[in-house]
């Protein structure tokens, strides 16, 4: 499981510029032809065309068929839709019909059918939400195809830092498994950018994701710029936008050993050459337009390699301040800044960009993986929107899976981005920023027939398309999940005003406050549901009927005195008595705290900065071992712990103090991407900690010192050691490796006294591990407790896993074919009837949900809620909580007494909903109720 050798494109500031400088003829100028050369007419037309902004032609919106229309495509009538049109700043929703004809939307709302033939396809969507197809404004789809193989790592050129002449189109692979997956998430269009290891990385292209009958990359491009297949654009055609990728900060810096000063100079150097050429061209054209041919007895000055820049007139700098200064100095506009994780701290600066503020493309919660993203905030979208800046959410696919682009918008909405901006952030806003707002991103008459029909409100967690049209062509043979009626409504999100203010006050680093103890007696009332633990599983003990939230929880010093309805519980305490605090949770809930596993959360702070992390553990199978470690050394995670990471203790922003315990294994020293994979065979001894603690020495900080032994079997760097060699090593460790420091641990594993957690994704490897377990058990007569972590392909051997009583920790919870080993996923609706998770559960395999990366730990409640809603009712909420708590404990070797485990109190909704906010933790071990 080699970590795919790409750098996620995650610079502090990656910008792309929509090219196409506006040239204007100075007023009063006229043409005065004198003695004219043969090419004069052509040259004048060409020069004039340079003075036109790259807008669609005058009659574009009167078109009756799309340039992308595929003859034979049926005319479709979508009846009775709830249509988010994109109009009125995204606030317009109309109930009505949509007609898709010849690749465009020909009518919306109260439609006139008289002009169409009777054989149109009629789909009654019965009031379902319909949006424009989603637009991913920052993607490497096709240039980094999945599964990732060395033969197609084509998005980064390492040939130099200034490469404006490169074109993402030239590497676009048509066999990326991600195309259909992204479409299954409602994504219809992507801007494919070159990677970010270059200061100027090359030109980006807008593509539609559907298959074309030509089967070519070119046929996927939307409005290909005229330079795509010629160096001499046709001056009679309107000019088209082009996009130039720039990157600042760590990615180009790390790759070229450049400081930010070096990167900035590279750009200035490039731009000065380009600027000089542009001046010569301008001079040439002004002379040509004046007929002063005697002054220009040569051809139009052109240099292919600078051509992109020349048309761009765009400058770059290493940070937003530089960028703004340069944009004004050289008078070029900027379409968008990407990843700019500190944009929210300098909104006024962005407003100073020449020609108007750029749009800002953000992740919702991905942050802190590198130094320059340390101040990333989940409140950035709302802060920027309030400042009237345009916000776009993006995937940076495959850094995040483009299929879940809408989830980024859902999270932004949860943290306070108004709903109209949230939907616009993945539709109309990117369309406009790309210069494509005249044909995509809206549901309007004359726009491209790219629409998604949803099974719920688009901002409800887990929203899934039931059908997607691209250029009027249906893309899915869909499995549809029936969802509860409340999923059709806009989620009522919590109020994070106070947290947002504090984030700004502390410039993104608000204090990590573990929260104060509320009082000796704390009574929570107005509770909608109560879940508790019993015999190692989670059960629902109270659910409100008919909207009457009569649940009550009475606690004393962190111990539960009563959990139930008010009539039963209120006798336990006198509400107006001394040392009693009553908290109205406004329809909130009580549930056991969750457990996160799978990232190096407790082992440091910033993945890419080794000095902030535990570091790299040597592997006896792969590395040379220092003599003092001994051949059979084994490291223990508990010795490398670092508390107080911003990903571990976001109690201050109080979204996930529910994740109080964390199981880790020692695998990570290197920069981790979103891909949750080990880089070594040998990991170490896991530990379990409380994320509520700030020091290892605090009471309750260490829940269990040594939980289990962790290994990984898979393809690591350079194919060494082979899978067969790893299995041989494992066999030896479990059969006769009981000497030295590691011996005692493997002996415990072999005798079934300690669980063995093996990360593996491939069904072939998992099957081999199943057989190895049988083989060893037959010999030793002990039962080995084996858990598979990862498990993208585990569903293929679900039956055997169940027979051997081997549990699986799915990580990530929604599988993705990152590598060859994990390519055979079961993607679930709308693709397949069942997810991999559902298949494992159907075979009664014990399943836990893991976490892909440190920043993602906070999203576990959403992952669980999503798993429940995706199952179409097969997994209820209590079972979903089980997947993220008691099941993980069982699989990872934690043996806890139910009454010792913290409870989490939410306000405004249940923990797995995108409506709730954690307000308190009831901690029997820390003997108190903590407000968060
Ligand atoms: C959209 O929002 C902008 C900025 O708030 C405002 O100036 C404009 O009038 C709004 N447009 C419509 C149609 O509501
Ligand atoms: C170049 O591509 C455009 C757009 O795909 C096409 O219309 C044109 O015919 C092509 N020109 C040549 C010379 O191939
Ligand atoms: C960067 O520096 C390292 C160490 O000095 C060197 O090995 C490497 O070749 C350099 N890389 C480039 C692209 O110059
Ligand atoms: C947040 O700050 C704004 C602007 O300073 C202020 O109007 C608002 O009252 C503050 N809200 C909270 C909850 O602190
Ligand atoms: C970390 O990355 C460096 C440089 O790419 C590599 O040499 C080293 O082997 C990696 N370590 C691990 C644990 O993968
Ligand atoms: C799973 O367990 C349930 C309940 O014990 C049982 O009814 C069902 O047959 C089992 N399924 C399989 C595939 O073993």
PDB file of C-alpha atoms in Angstrom, residues 344 362 377-389 391 393 411-418 421 493-501 503-504:
ATOM      1  CA  UNK A 344     -10.941  34.802   5.882  1.00  0.00           C
ATOM      2  CA  UNK A 362     -12.059  26.288   0.005  1.00  0.00           C
ATOM      3  CA  UNK A 377     -11.142  27.387   9.811  1.00  0.00           C
ATOM      4  CA  UNK A 378     -14.471  25.732   9.233  1.00  0.00           C
ATOM      5  CA  UNK A 379     -15.974  29.194   9.654  1.00  0.00           C
ATOM      6  CA  UNK A 380     -14.032  30.674   6.726  1.00  0.00           C
ATOM      7  CA  UNK A 381     -16.861  30.232   4.177  1.00  0.00           C
ATOM      8  CA  UNK A 382     -19.396  32.103   6.293  1.00  0.00           C
ATOM      9  CA  UNK A 383     -16.935  34.854   7.193  1.00  0.00           C
ATOM     10  CA  UNK A 384     -16.027  35.416   3.545  1.00  0.00           C
ATOM     11  CA  UNK A 385     -19.654  35.317   2.411  1.00  0.00           C
ATOM     12  CA  UNK A 386     -20.607  37.872   5.014  1.00  0.00           C
ATOM     13  CA  UNK A 387     -17.886  40.056   3.539  1.00  0.00           C
ATOM     14  CA  UNK A 388     -19.647  39.638   0.172  1.00  0.00           C
ATOM     15  CA  UNK A 389     -16.813  37.596  -1.256  1.00  0.00           C
ATOM     16  CA  UNK A 391     -17.133  31.289  -1.912  1.00  0.00           C
ATOM     17  CA  UNK A 393     -16.216  24.605  -2.258  1.00  0.00           C
ATOM     18  CA  UNK A 411     -20.467  21.152   5.983  1.00  0.00           C
ATOM     19  CA  UNK A 412     -19.939  24.818   5.081  1.00  0.00           C
ATOM     20  CA  UNK A 413     -23.671  25.285   5.579  1.00  0.00           C
ATOM     21  CA  UNK A 414     -23.542  23.459   8.915  1.00  0.00           C
ATOM     22  CA  UNK A 415     -20.868  25.881  10.101  1.00  0.00           C
ATOM     23  CA  UNK A 416     -22.869  28.900   9.028  1.00  0.00           C
ATOM     24  CA  UNK A 417     -22.642  29.568   5.284  1.00  0.00           C
ATOM     25  CA  UNK A 418     -26.185  30.626   4.235  1.00  0.00           C
ATOM     26  CA  UNK A 421     -24.384  30.557  -0.965  1.00  0.00           C
ATOM     27  CA  UNK A 493     -28.112  24.246  11.584  1.00  0.00           C
ATOM     28  CA  UNK A 494     -26.652  25.351  14.917  1.00  0.00           C
ATOM     29  CA  UNK A 495     -25.617  28.879  15.716  1.00  0.00           C
ATOM     30  CA  UNK A 496     -21.833  29.258  15.715  1.00  0.00           C
ATOM     31  CA  UNK A 497     -21.692  33.057  15.989  1.00  0.00           C
ATOM     32  CA  UNK A 498     -19.707  33.055  19.193  1.00  0.00           C
ATOM     33  CA  UNK A 499     -17.187  30.505  17.898  1.00  0.00           C
ATOM     34  CA  UNK A 500     -16.817  32.447  14.658  1.00  0.00           C
ATOM     35  CA  UNK A 501     -16.089  35.652  16.534  1.00  0.00           C
ATOM     36  CA  UNK A 503     -11.857  32.374  15.647  1.00  0.00           C
ATOM     37  CA  UNK A 504     -11.408  35.842  14.195  1.00  0.00           C
TER      38      UNK A 504
END
